[in-house]
PDB file of C-alpha atoms in Angstrom:
ATOM      1  CA  MET A 133     -11.063   8.118   2.037  1.00 54.00           C
ATOM      2  CA  SER A 134     -11.272   4.855  -0.521  1.00 67.00           C
ATOM      3  CA  SER A 135     -13.991   2.495   0.330  1.00 81.00           C
ATOM      4  CA  ILE A 136     -11.700  -0.361  -1.669  1.00 91.00           C
ATOM      5  CA  VAL A 137      -8.411  -1.097  -1.274  1.00 95.00           C
ATOM      6  CA  LYS A 138      -6.893  -4.085  -3.184  1.00 96.00           C
ATOM      7  CA  PHE A 139      -3.262  -4.736  -2.964  1.00 97.00           C
ATOM      8  CA  PHE A 140      -1.940  -6.864  -5.690  1.00 97.00           C
ATOM      9  CA  VAL A 141       1.250  -8.081  -7.434  1.00 96.00           C
ATOM     10  CA  ALA A 142       1.643  -7.572 -11.174  1.00 96.00           C
ATOM     11  CA  PRO A 143       4.127  -8.232 -13.608  1.00 94.00           C
ATOM     12  CA  GLY A 144       4.842  -4.797 -14.565  1.00 94.00           C
ATOM     13  CA  HIS A 145       2.671  -1.495 -14.158  1.00 95.00           C
ATOM     14  CA  GLU A 146       1.653  -2.003 -17.777  1.00 95.00           C
ATOM     15  CA  THR A 147      -0.430  -5.252 -16.299  1.00 95.00           C
ATOM     16  CA  ALA A 148      -1.335  -3.148 -13.256  1.00 96.00           C
ATOM     17  CA  ALA A 149      -2.796  -0.481 -14.849  1.00 96.00           C
ATOM     18  CA  ALA A 150      -4.480  -2.323 -17.643  1.00 95.00           C
ATOM     19  CA  VAL A 151      -7.079  -3.584 -14.149  1.00 95.00           C
ATOM     20  CA  VAL A 152      -8.053   0.124 -12.944  1.00 94.00           C
ATOM     21  CA  VAL A 153     -11.737   0.122 -13.876  1.00 92.00           C
ATOM     22  CA  GLY A 154     -12.435  -3.103 -12.824  1.00 90.00           C
ATOM     23  CA  GLY A 155      -9.865  -4.145 -10.501  1.00 93.00           C
ATOM     24  CA  PRO A 156      -7.656  -7.181  -9.960  1.00 94.00           C
ATOM     25  CA  GLY A 157     -10.009  -9.547 -10.022  1.00 87.00           C
ATOM     26  CA  ARG A 158      -8.818 -13.669  -9.343  1.00 86.00           C
ATOM     27  CA  ALA A 159      -6.192 -12.973 -12.004  1.00 81.00           C
ATOM     28  CA  PHE A 160      -3.798 -11.317  -9.545  1.00 89.00           C
ATOM     29  CA  GLU A 161      -2.754 -12.731  -5.906  1.00 88.00           C
ATOM     30  CA  SER A 162      -4.522 -10.189  -3.717  1.00 92.00           C
ATOM     31  CA  LEU A 163      -5.767  -8.843  -0.223  1.00 94.00           C
ATOM     32  CA  GLU A 164      -8.965  -6.725   0.322  1.00 94.00           C
ATOM     33  CA  TYR A 165      -9.759  -4.021   2.387  1.00 92.00           C
ATOM     34  CA  GLY A 166     -11.593  -0.689   2.905  1.00 86.00           C
ATOM     35  CA  ASN A 167     -12.476   2.225   4.910  1.00 85.00           C
ATOM     36  CA  PHE A 168      -9.297   4.058   4.959  1.00 90.00           C
ATOM     37  CA  ASP A 169      -6.620   6.169   2.595  1.00 92.00           C
ATOM     38  CA  ALA A 170      -4.600   4.030   0.929  1.00 93.00           C
ATOM     39  CA  GLU A 171      -2.496   6.862  -1.066  1.00 93.00           C
ATOM     40  CA  GLU A 172      -1.714   8.353   1.888  1.00 95.00           C
ATOM     41  CA  ALA A 173      -1.255   5.096   3.776  1.00 96.00           C
ATOM     42  CA  LEU A 174       1.798   4.181   1.451  1.00 97.00           C
ATOM     43  CA  ILE A 175       3.385   7.890   2.040  1.00 97.00           C
ATOM     44  CA  GLU A 176       3.172   7.434   6.039  1.00 97.00           C
ATOM     45  CA  TRP A 177       4.279   3.661   5.658  1.00 97.00           C
ATOM     46  CA  GLU A 178       7.044   4.458   3.895  1.00 97.00           C
ATOM     47  CA  GLY A 179       7.889   7.627   5.830  1.00 97.00           C
ATOM     48  CA  ILE A 180       8.207   5.372   9.198  1.00 98.00           C
ATOM     49  CA  VAL A 181      10.328   2.370   7.804  1.00 96.00           C
ATOM     50  CA  THR A 182      12.538   5.174   5.752  1.00 96.00           C
ATOM     51  CA  GLY A 183      12.603   7.937   7.988  1.00 96.00           C
ATOM     52  CA  ARG A 184      11.653  10.370   5.098  1.00 96.00           C
ATOM     53  CA  SER A 185       9.448  13.072   5.778  1.00 95.00           C
ATOM     54  CA  PHE A 186       5.561  13.224   4.481  1.00 95.00           C
ATOM     55  CA  GLY A 187       6.473  16.404   1.906  1.00 95.00           C
ATOM     56  CA  GLU A 188       9.775  14.441   0.754  1.00 96.00           C
ATOM     57  CA  LEU A 189       7.919  11.665  -0.577  1.00 96.00           C
ATOM     58  CA  VAL A 190       4.943  13.469  -2.146  1.00 95.00           C
ATOM     59  CA  ASP A 191       7.769  15.655  -3.777  1.00 95.00           C
ATOM     60  CA  ALA A 192       9.480  12.553  -5.044  1.00 94.00           C
ATOM     61  CA  GLY A 193       6.599  10.989  -6.242  1.00 93.00           C
ATOM     62  CA  VAL A 194       5.347   8.510  -4.101  1.00 94.00           C
ATOM     63  CA  PRO A 195       3.070   6.156  -4.090  1.00 94.00           C
ATOM     64  CA  GLU A 196       3.749   6.655  -8.639  1.00 94.00           C
ATOM     65  CA  ALA A 197       0.834   6.857  -9.751  1.00 93.00           C
ATOM     66  CA  VAL A 198       0.015   4.190 -12.085  1.00 95.00           C
ATOM     67  CA  ALA A 199      -3.637   4.455 -14.232  1.00 93.00           C
ATOM     68  CA  GLU A 200      -6.786   6.119 -12.977  1.00 91.00           C
ATOM     69  CA  ALA A 201     -10.132   6.813 -14.607  1.00 83.00           C
ATOM     70  CA  GLY A 202     -11.971   9.547 -14.593  1.00 73.00           C
ATOM     71  CA  ALA A 203     -10.091  12.147 -14.013  1.00 68.00           C
ATOM     72  CA  TRP A 204      -9.033  10.779 -10.364  1.00 63.00           C
ATOM     73  CA  GLU A 205     -11.947  10.668  -9.201  1.00 72.00           C
ATOM     74  CA  GLY A 206     -12.826   6.824 -10.023  1.00 78.00           C
ATOM     75  CA  PRO A 207     -10.739   3.960  -9.362  1.00 92.00           C
ATOM     76  CA  ALA A 208      -6.952   4.313  -9.492  1.00 94.00           C
ATOM     77  CA  VAL A 209      -3.863   2.271  -9.166  1.00 96.00           C
ATOM     78  CA  MET A 210      -0.744   2.714  -7.327  1.00 96.00           C
ATOM     79  CA  ALA A 211       2.362   1.638  -7.678  1.00 97.00           C
ATOM     80  CA  VAL A 212       4.081   0.310  -3.516  1.00 97.00           C
ATOM     81  CA  SER A 213       7.613   1.978  -3.695  1.00 96.00           C
ATOM     82  CA  ARG A 214      10.328  -0.583  -4.411  1.00 94.00           C
ATOM     83  CA  ALA A 215      11.693   0.721  -0.618  1.00 95.00           C
ATOM     84  CA  LEU A 216       8.442  -0.170   0.755  1.00 97.00           C
ATOM     85  CA  GLN A 217       8.422  -3.353  -0.818  1.00 96.00           C
ATOM     86  CA  ASP A 218      10.981  -4.668   0.294  1.00 95.00           C
ATOM     87  CA  ALA A 219      11.222  -3.541   4.135  1.00 96.00           C
ATOM     88  CA  LEU A 220       8.055  -5.132   4.332  1.00 97.00           C
ATOM     89  CA  ALA A 221       9.454  -8.440   2.645  1.00 96.00           C
ATOM     90  CA  ALA A 222      12.286  -8.244   4.987  1.00 96.00           C
ATOM     91  CA  ALA A 223      10.213  -7.641   8.241  1.00 96.00           C
ATOM     92  CA  ASP A 224       9.577  -9.457  10.927  1.00 96.00           C
ATOM     93  CA  ALA A 225       6.461 -10.202  13.447  1.00 95.00           C
ATOM     94  CA  SER A 226       8.321  -7.362  15.310  1.00 96.00           C
ATOM     95  CA  ARG A 227       8.962  -5.323  13.117  1.00 97.00           C
ATOM     96  CA  LEU A 228       5.704  -4.891  11.918  1.00 97.00           C
ATOM     97  CA  ALA A 229       4.195  -4.346  14.766  1.00 96.00           C
ATOM     98  CA  GLY A 230       6.464  -1.359  15.288  1.00 97.00           C
ATOM     99  CA  ILE A 231       5.365  -0.437  11.842  1.00 97.00           C
ATOM    100  CA  GLY A 232       1.572  -0.355  13.103  1.00 97.00           C
ATOM    101  CA  GLU A 233       1.916   0.811  16.208  1.00 97.00           C
ATOM    102  CA  ALA A 234       3.592   4.055  14.800  1.00 98.00           C
ATOM    103  CA  TRP A 235       1.328   3.587  11.809  1.00 97.00           C
ATOM    104  CA  ILE A 236      -1.467   4.144  14.497  1.00 97.00           C
ATOM    105  CA  ARG A 237       0.265   6.706  16.602  1.00 97.00           C
ATOM    106  CA  VAL A 238       0.430   8.975  12.908  1.00 96.00           C
ATOM    107  CA  ARG A 239      -3.372   8.614  12.413  1.00 95.00           C
ATOM    108  CA  ALA A 240      -4.090   9.204  15.976  1.00 96.00           C
ATOM    109  CA  GLU A 241      -2.680  13.225  15.510  1.00 95.00           C
ATOM    110  CA  GLU A 242      -5.140  12.873  12.633  1.00 92.00           C
ATOM    111  CA  GLY A 243      -8.472  12.110  15.050  1.00 94.00           C
ATOM    112  CA  GLU A 244      -8.310   8.761  13.792  1.00 93.00           C
ATOM    113  CA  VAL A 245      -8.634   5.469  15.530  1.00 93.00           C
ATOM    114  CA  PHE A 246      -7.123   2.531  14.215  1.00 93.00           C
ATOM    115  CA  ASP A 247      -7.429  -1.094  15.446  1.00 94.00           C
ATOM    116  CA  HIS A 248      -4.117  -2.636  16.274  1.00 93.00           C
ATOM    117  CA  GLU A 249      -5.423  -5.833  14.952  1.00 94.00           C
ATOM    118  CA  ILE A 250      -6.534  -4.850  11.776  1.00 94.00           C
ATOM    119  CA  VAL A 251      -3.574  -2.912  11.341  1.00 96.00           C
ATOM    120  CA  THR A 252      -1.468  -5.611  11.643  1.00 94.00           C
ATOM    121  CA  GLY A 253      -3.341  -7.841   9.590  1.00 95.00           C
ATOM    122  CA  ILE A 254      -3.211  -5.189   6.964  1.00 96.00           C
ATOM    123  CA  LEU A 255       0.847  -5.075   7.732  1.00 97.00           C
ATOM    124  CA  GLY A 256       1.684  -8.968   7.342  1.00 97.00           C
ATOM    125  CA  GLY A 257      -0.575  -9.171   4.462  1.00 96.00           C
ATOM    126  CA  LEU A 258       1.299  -6.621   2.885  1.00 97.00           C
ATOM    127  CA  ALA A 259       4.337  -8.072   3.990  1.00 97.00           C
ATOM    128  CA  ARG A 260       3.134 -12.083   3.078  1.00 96.00           C
ATOM    129  CA  LEU A 261       2.394 -10.669  -0.564  1.00 95.00           C
ATOM    130  CA  ALA A 262       6.129  -8.587  -0.722  1.00 95.00           C
ATOM    131  CA  ARG A 263       7.929 -11.619   0.122  1.00 95.00           C
ATOM    132  CA  GLY A 264       6.066 -13.919  -1.999  1.00 92.00           C
ATOM    133  CA  ILE A 265       7.055 -11.646  -5.155  1.00 92.00           C
ATOM    134  CA  GLY A 266      11.293 -12.814  -4.628  1.00 78.00           C
ATOM    135  CA  ALA A 267      13.033 -12.885  -7.814  1.00 72.00           C
ATOM    136  CA  ARG A 268      10.458 -12.736 -10.083  1.00 76.00           C
ATOM    137  CA  ASP A 269      11.372 -10.399 -12.614  1.00 79.00           C
ATOM    138  CA  GLY A 270       9.642  -7.052 -13.009  1.00 82.00           C
ATOM    139  CA  HIS A 271       7.058  -7.916 -10.179  1.00 93.00           C
ATOM    140  CA  ARG A 272       5.609  -5.140  -7.899  1.00 94.00           C
ATOM    141  CA  LEU A 273       3.086  -4.485  -5.368  1.00 97.00           C
ATOM    142  CA  TYR A 274       0.694  -2.027  -6.804  1.00 97.00           C
ATOM    143  CA  CYS A 275      -2.761  -1.038  -4.728  1.00 97.00           C
ATOM    144  CA  TRP A 276      -5.670  -0.780  -6.313  1.00 96.00           C
ATOM    145  CA  MET A 277      -8.441   1.906  -5.015  1.00 93.00           C
ATOM    146  CA  ALA A 278     -11.761   2.742  -5.498  1.00 89.00           C
TER     147      ALA A 278
END
């Protein structure tokens, strides 16, 4: 479980990797959350929007590891897949609510309880970040977790 999760927009992997130790800070447009497994969430959200299984996505290297500090025991930066980034950017409120409800059910199967309002806030924030990327060359959505 990640204690601190920050989603941010950066102009590429090299720039995103540079923040692995201290996080994205104010240099990047970002959102901060906590207390959920962000890597697992990225896989589950992508599975919901693409219909691919958890195992397929893991085998495909989703999410893409960009940088780590301390043999994957310290902070890490992961790239949100373009498929998930595009799906979030295109999603309206109803679609985001559906993704959130599906994710809440997935987590409930694992014995976790997530608040609908919090999940809606996380996905809505990510959608806003993804929409803000627009046509900016090379920019991607990343996740820093510690």
